[in-house]
PDB file of C-alpha atoms (C1' of nucleotides) in Angstrom:
ATOM      1  CA  MET A  16      11.093  -1.904 -29.524  1.00  0.00           C
ATOM      2  CA  PHE A  17      10.600  -1.648 -25.807  1.00  0.00           C
ATOM      3  CA  ASN A  18      13.900  -3.248 -24.931  1.00  0.00           C
ATOM      4  CA  GLU A  19      15.835  -0.982 -27.263  1.00  0.00           C
ATOM      5  CA  SER A  20      14.412   2.069 -25.533  1.00  0.00           C
ATOM      6  CA  VAL A  21      15.390   0.718 -22.150  1.00  0.00           C
ATOM      7  CA  TRP A  22      18.941  -0.024 -23.217  1.00  0.00           C
ATOM      8  CA  ASN A  23      19.174   3.343 -24.905  1.00  0.00           C
ATOM      9  CA  LEU A  24      18.254   5.074 -21.655  1.00  0.00           C
ATOM     10  CA  CYS A  25      20.803   3.017 -19.728  1.00  0.00           C
ATOM     11  CA  LYS A  26      23.529   4.275 -21.984  1.00  0.00           C
ATOM     12  CA  GLN A  27      22.659   7.811 -20.866  1.00  0.00           C
ATOM     13  CA  ILE A  28      23.518   7.107 -17.245  1.00  0.00           C
ATOM     14  CA  PRO A  29      26.932   8.665 -16.508  1.00  0.00           C
ATOM     15  CA  ALA A  30      29.612   6.824 -14.521  1.00  0.00           C
ATOM     16  CA  GLY A  31      29.392   7.318 -10.798  1.00  0.00           C
ATOM     17  CA  ARG A  32      25.636   7.730 -10.921  1.00  0.00           C
ATOM     18  CA  VAL A  33      22.806   5.213 -10.754  1.00  0.00           C
ATOM     19  CA  SER A  34      19.175   5.056 -11.732  1.00  0.00           C
ATOM     20  CA  THR A  35      16.179   2.937 -10.860  1.00  0.00           C
ATOM     21  CA  TYR A  36      13.878   0.702 -12.847  1.00  0.00           C
ATOM     22  CA  LYS A  37      11.094   3.052 -11.933  1.00  0.00           C
ATOM     23  CA  GLU A  38      12.929   6.069 -13.313  1.00  0.00           C
ATOM     24  CA  LEU A  39      13.617   4.250 -16.556  1.00  0.00           C
ATOM     25  CA  ALA A  40       9.953   3.350 -16.898  1.00  0.00           C
ATOM     26  CA  HIS A  41       8.995   6.908 -16.062  1.00  0.00           C
ATOM     27  CA  ALA A  42      11.313   8.188 -18.768  1.00  0.00           C
ATOM     28  CA  LEU A  43       9.462   5.905 -21.168  1.00  0.00           C
ATOM     29  CA  HIS A  44       6.163   7.482 -20.069  1.00  0.00           C
ATOM     30  CA  CYS A  45       4.762   4.258 -18.674  1.00  0.00           C
ATOM     31  CA  LYS A  46       4.770   2.176 -15.512  1.00  0.00           C
ATOM     32  CA  ALA A  47       6.400  -0.943 -16.879  1.00  0.00           C
ATOM     33  CA  TYR A  48       8.889  -1.212 -14.021  1.00  0.00           C
ATOM     34  CA  ARG A  49       8.803  -4.959 -14.317  1.00  0.00           C
ATOM     35  CA  ALA A  50       9.124  -5.043 -18.062  1.00  0.00           C
ATOM     36  CA  VAL A  51      12.185  -2.818 -17.678  1.00  0.00           C
ATOM     37  CA  GLY A  52      13.713  -5.359 -15.352  1.00  0.00           C
ATOM     38  CA  ASN A  53      13.001  -8.064 -17.881  1.00  0.00           C
ATOM     39  CA  ALA A  54      14.544  -6.032 -20.672  1.00  0.00           C
ATOM     40  CA  LEU A  55      17.761  -5.502 -18.717  1.00  0.00           C
ATOM     41  CA  ASN A  56      17.861  -9.159 -17.802  1.00  0.00           C
ATOM     42  CA  LYS A  57      17.868 -10.045 -21.474  1.00  0.00           C
ATOM     43  CA  ASN A  58      20.297  -7.292 -22.316  1.00  0.00           C
ATOM     44  CA  PRO A  59      22.510  -8.619 -25.143  1.00  0.00           C
ATOM     45  CA  TYR A  60      24.704  -5.488 -25.161  1.00  0.00           C
ATOM     46  CA  SER A  61      26.371  -6.334 -21.836  1.00  0.00           C
ATOM     47  CA  PRO A  62      29.481  -4.124 -22.061  1.00  0.00           C
ATOM     48  CA  ILE A  63      27.914  -1.438 -24.231  1.00  0.00           C
ATOM     49  CA  VAL A  64      24.976  -0.806 -21.939  1.00  0.00           C
ATOM     50  CA  PRO A  65      25.909  -0.086 -18.307  1.00  0.00           C
ATOM     51  CA  CYS A  66      22.925  -1.929 -16.915  1.00  0.00           C
ATOM     52  CA  HIS A  67      24.756  -2.355 -13.594  1.00  0.00           C
ATOM     53  CA  ARG A  68      23.937   1.281 -12.843  1.00  0.00           C
ATOM     54  CA  VAL A  69      20.254   0.424 -12.555  1.00  0.00           C
ATOM     55  CA  VAL A  70      18.993  -0.593  -9.122  1.00  0.00           C
ATOM     56  CA  LYS A  71      15.758  -0.876  -7.210  1.00  0.00           C
ATOM     57  CA  SER A  72      13.969   2.239  -6.039  1.00  0.00           C
ATOM     58  CA  ASP A  73      15.046   1.641  -2.439  1.00  0.00           C
ATOM     59  CA  GLY A  74      18.721   1.575  -3.427  1.00  0.00           C
ATOM     60  CA  SER A  75      19.316  -2.173  -3.211  1.00  0.00           C
ATOM     61  CA  LEU A  76      21.259  -3.760  -6.060  1.00  0.00           C
ATOM     62  CA  SER A  77      18.653  -6.370  -6.903  1.00  0.00           C
ATOM     63  CA  GLY A  78      19.724  -8.928  -9.465  1.00  0.00           C
ATOM     64  CA  PHE A  79      22.330  -8.950 -12.148  1.00  0.00           C
ATOM     65  CA  ALA A  80      22.955 -11.371 -15.008  1.00  0.00           C
ATOM     66  CA  GLN A  81      26.646 -11.611 -14.108  1.00  0.00           C
ATOM     67  CA  GLY A  82      26.008 -11.810 -10.365  1.00  0.00           C
ATOM     68  CA  GLN A  83      25.408  -9.134  -7.763  1.00  0.00           C
ATOM     69  CA  LYS A  84      28.976  -9.386  -6.556  1.00  0.00           C
ATOM     70  CA  LYS A  85      30.286  -8.313  -9.914  1.00  0.00           C
ATOM     71  CA  LYS A  86      27.704  -5.581 -10.084  1.00  0.00           C
ATOM     72  CA  GLN A  87      28.825  -4.257  -6.723  1.00  0.00           C
ATOM     73  CA  ARG A  88      32.486  -4.295  -7.704  1.00  0.00           C
ATOM     74  CA  MET A  89      31.779  -2.405 -10.921  1.00  0.00           C
ATOM     75  CA  LEU A  90      29.769   0.205  -9.059  1.00  0.00           C
ATOM     76  CA  GLU A  91      32.395   0.682  -6.382  1.00  0.00           C
ATOM     77  CA  LYS A  92      34.985   0.987  -9.117  1.00  0.00           C
ATOM     78  CA  GLU A  93      32.979   3.977 -10.345  1.00  0.00           C
ATOM     79  CA  GLY A  94      32.934   5.553  -6.905  1.00  0.00           C
ATOM     80  CA  ILE A  95      29.627   4.221  -5.644  1.00  0.00           C
ATOM     81  CA  ILE A  96      29.741   2.754  -2.148  1.00  0.00           C
ATOM     82  CA  VAL A  97      27.683  -0.393  -1.622  1.00  0.00           C
ATOM     83  CA  GLU A  98      26.902  -1.682   1.841  1.00  0.00           C
ATOM     84  CA  LYS A  99      24.957  -4.855   2.609  1.00  0.00           C
ATOM     85  CA  GLY A 100      23.624  -5.019  -0.930  1.00  0.00           C
ATOM     86  CA  LYS A 101      22.390  -1.440  -0.785  1.00  0.00           C
ATOM     87  CA  ILE A 102      23.852   1.755  -2.184  1.00  0.00           C
ATOM     88  CA  LYS A 103      25.084   4.302   0.313  1.00  0.00           C
ATOM     89  CA  LEU A 104      24.066   7.937  -0.280  1.00  0.00           C
ATOM     90  CA  PHE A 105      21.679   6.524  -2.829  1.00  0.00           C
ATOM     91  CA  TYR A 106      19.519   9.621  -3.197  1.00  0.00           C
ATOM     92  CA  ASN A 107      22.658  11.646  -3.762  1.00  0.00           C
ATOM     93  CA  LYS A 108      23.903   9.437  -6.610  1.00  0.00           C
ATOM     94  CA  LEU A 109      20.511   8.889  -8.175  1.00  0.00           C
ATOM     95  CA  TYR A 110      20.357  10.049 -11.779  1.00  0.00           C
ATOM     96  CA  LYS A 111      17.045  11.358 -13.098  1.00  0.00           C
ATOM     97  CA  PHE A 112      16.284  11.940 -16.740  1.00  0.00           C
TER      98      PHE A 112
ATOM     99  C1'  DC B 153      -6.217 -15.349 -26.474  1.00  0.00           C
ATOM    100  C1'  DG B 154      -5.459 -16.725 -21.600  1.00  0.00           C
ATOM    101  C1'  DG B 155      -1.679 -18.025 -18.268  1.00  0.00           C
ATOM    102  C1'  DT B 156       2.939 -17.636 -16.409  1.00  0.00           C
ATOM    103  C1'  DT B 157       7.216 -15.254 -15.495  1.00  0.00           C
ATOM    104  C1'  DG B 158      10.342 -11.800 -13.794  1.00  0.00           C
ATOM    105  C1'  DA B 159      16.962  -7.764 -12.291  1.00  0.00           C
ATOM    106  C1'  DC B 160       9.630  -4.168  -9.766  1.00  0.00           C
ATOM    107  C1'  DC B 161       6.743  -0.990  -6.448  1.00  0.00           C
ATOM    108  C1'  DA B 162       3.993   0.535  -2.527  1.00  0.00           C
ATOM    109  C1'  DA B 163       1.449  -0.342   1.330  1.00  0.00           C
ATOM    110  C1'  DG B 164       0.308  -3.286   5.052  1.00  0.00           C
ATOM    111  C1'  DT B 165       1.327  -6.806   8.767  1.00  0.00           C
TER     112       DT B 165
ATOM    113  C1'  DG C 207      13.506  -5.214   9.301  1.00  0.00           C
ATOM    114  C1'  DA C 208      11.517  -9.364   7.025  1.00  0.00           C
ATOM    115  C1'  DC C 209       7.358 -11.080   4.664  1.00  0.00           C
ATOM    116  C1'  DT C 210       2.795 -10.867   2.221  1.00  0.00           C
ATOM    117  C1'  DT C 211      -0.506  -8.751  -1.056  1.00  0.00           C
ATOM    118  C1'  DG C 212      -2.218  -6.588  -4.893  1.00  0.00           C
ATOM    119  C1'  DG C 213      -1.063  -4.115  -8.841  1.00  0.00           C
ATOM    120  C1'  DC C 214       1.784  -3.334 -12.839  1.00  0.00           C
ATOM    121  C1'  DC C 215       3.640  -4.386 -17.842  1.00  0.00           C
ATOM    122  C1'  DA C 216       6.171  -6.614 -21.814  1.00  0.00           C
ATOM    123  C1'  DA C 217       7.610 -11.013 -23.481  1.00  0.00           C
ATOM    124  C1'  DC C 218       6.996 -15.732 -24.100  1.00  0.00           C
ATOM    125  C1'  DC C 219       4.615 -19.970 -24.171  1.00  0.00           C
TER     126       DC C 219
END
DNA sequence: CGGTTGACCAAGT
DNA sequence: GACTTGGCCAACC
């Protein structure tokens, strides 16, 4: 299923790194950026899949089922600096498949 | 099967 | 930098 693939890719993102919806879609060989967002929104494997490491292509956090605040805290806990809802040194932390 | 809904993207104003 | 537009795609009415 589409969602399963998305979640599976999320699991591959190491701590301290982030990825984008676009990259996930690209890894799936399609342009379903939006569908990816939907899939993560419905993510039932909340702790298992680190979906908080997925952000928009411009480095902003975007949404999060448990609230952006929580998302930011989790990211900063992993060494990622977030400023004004956007990731600092984003290109540096970006993880590509 | 058509219409709506998003945790989207890029380009333009 | 904030907002609008058109395009994009899976999932769900």
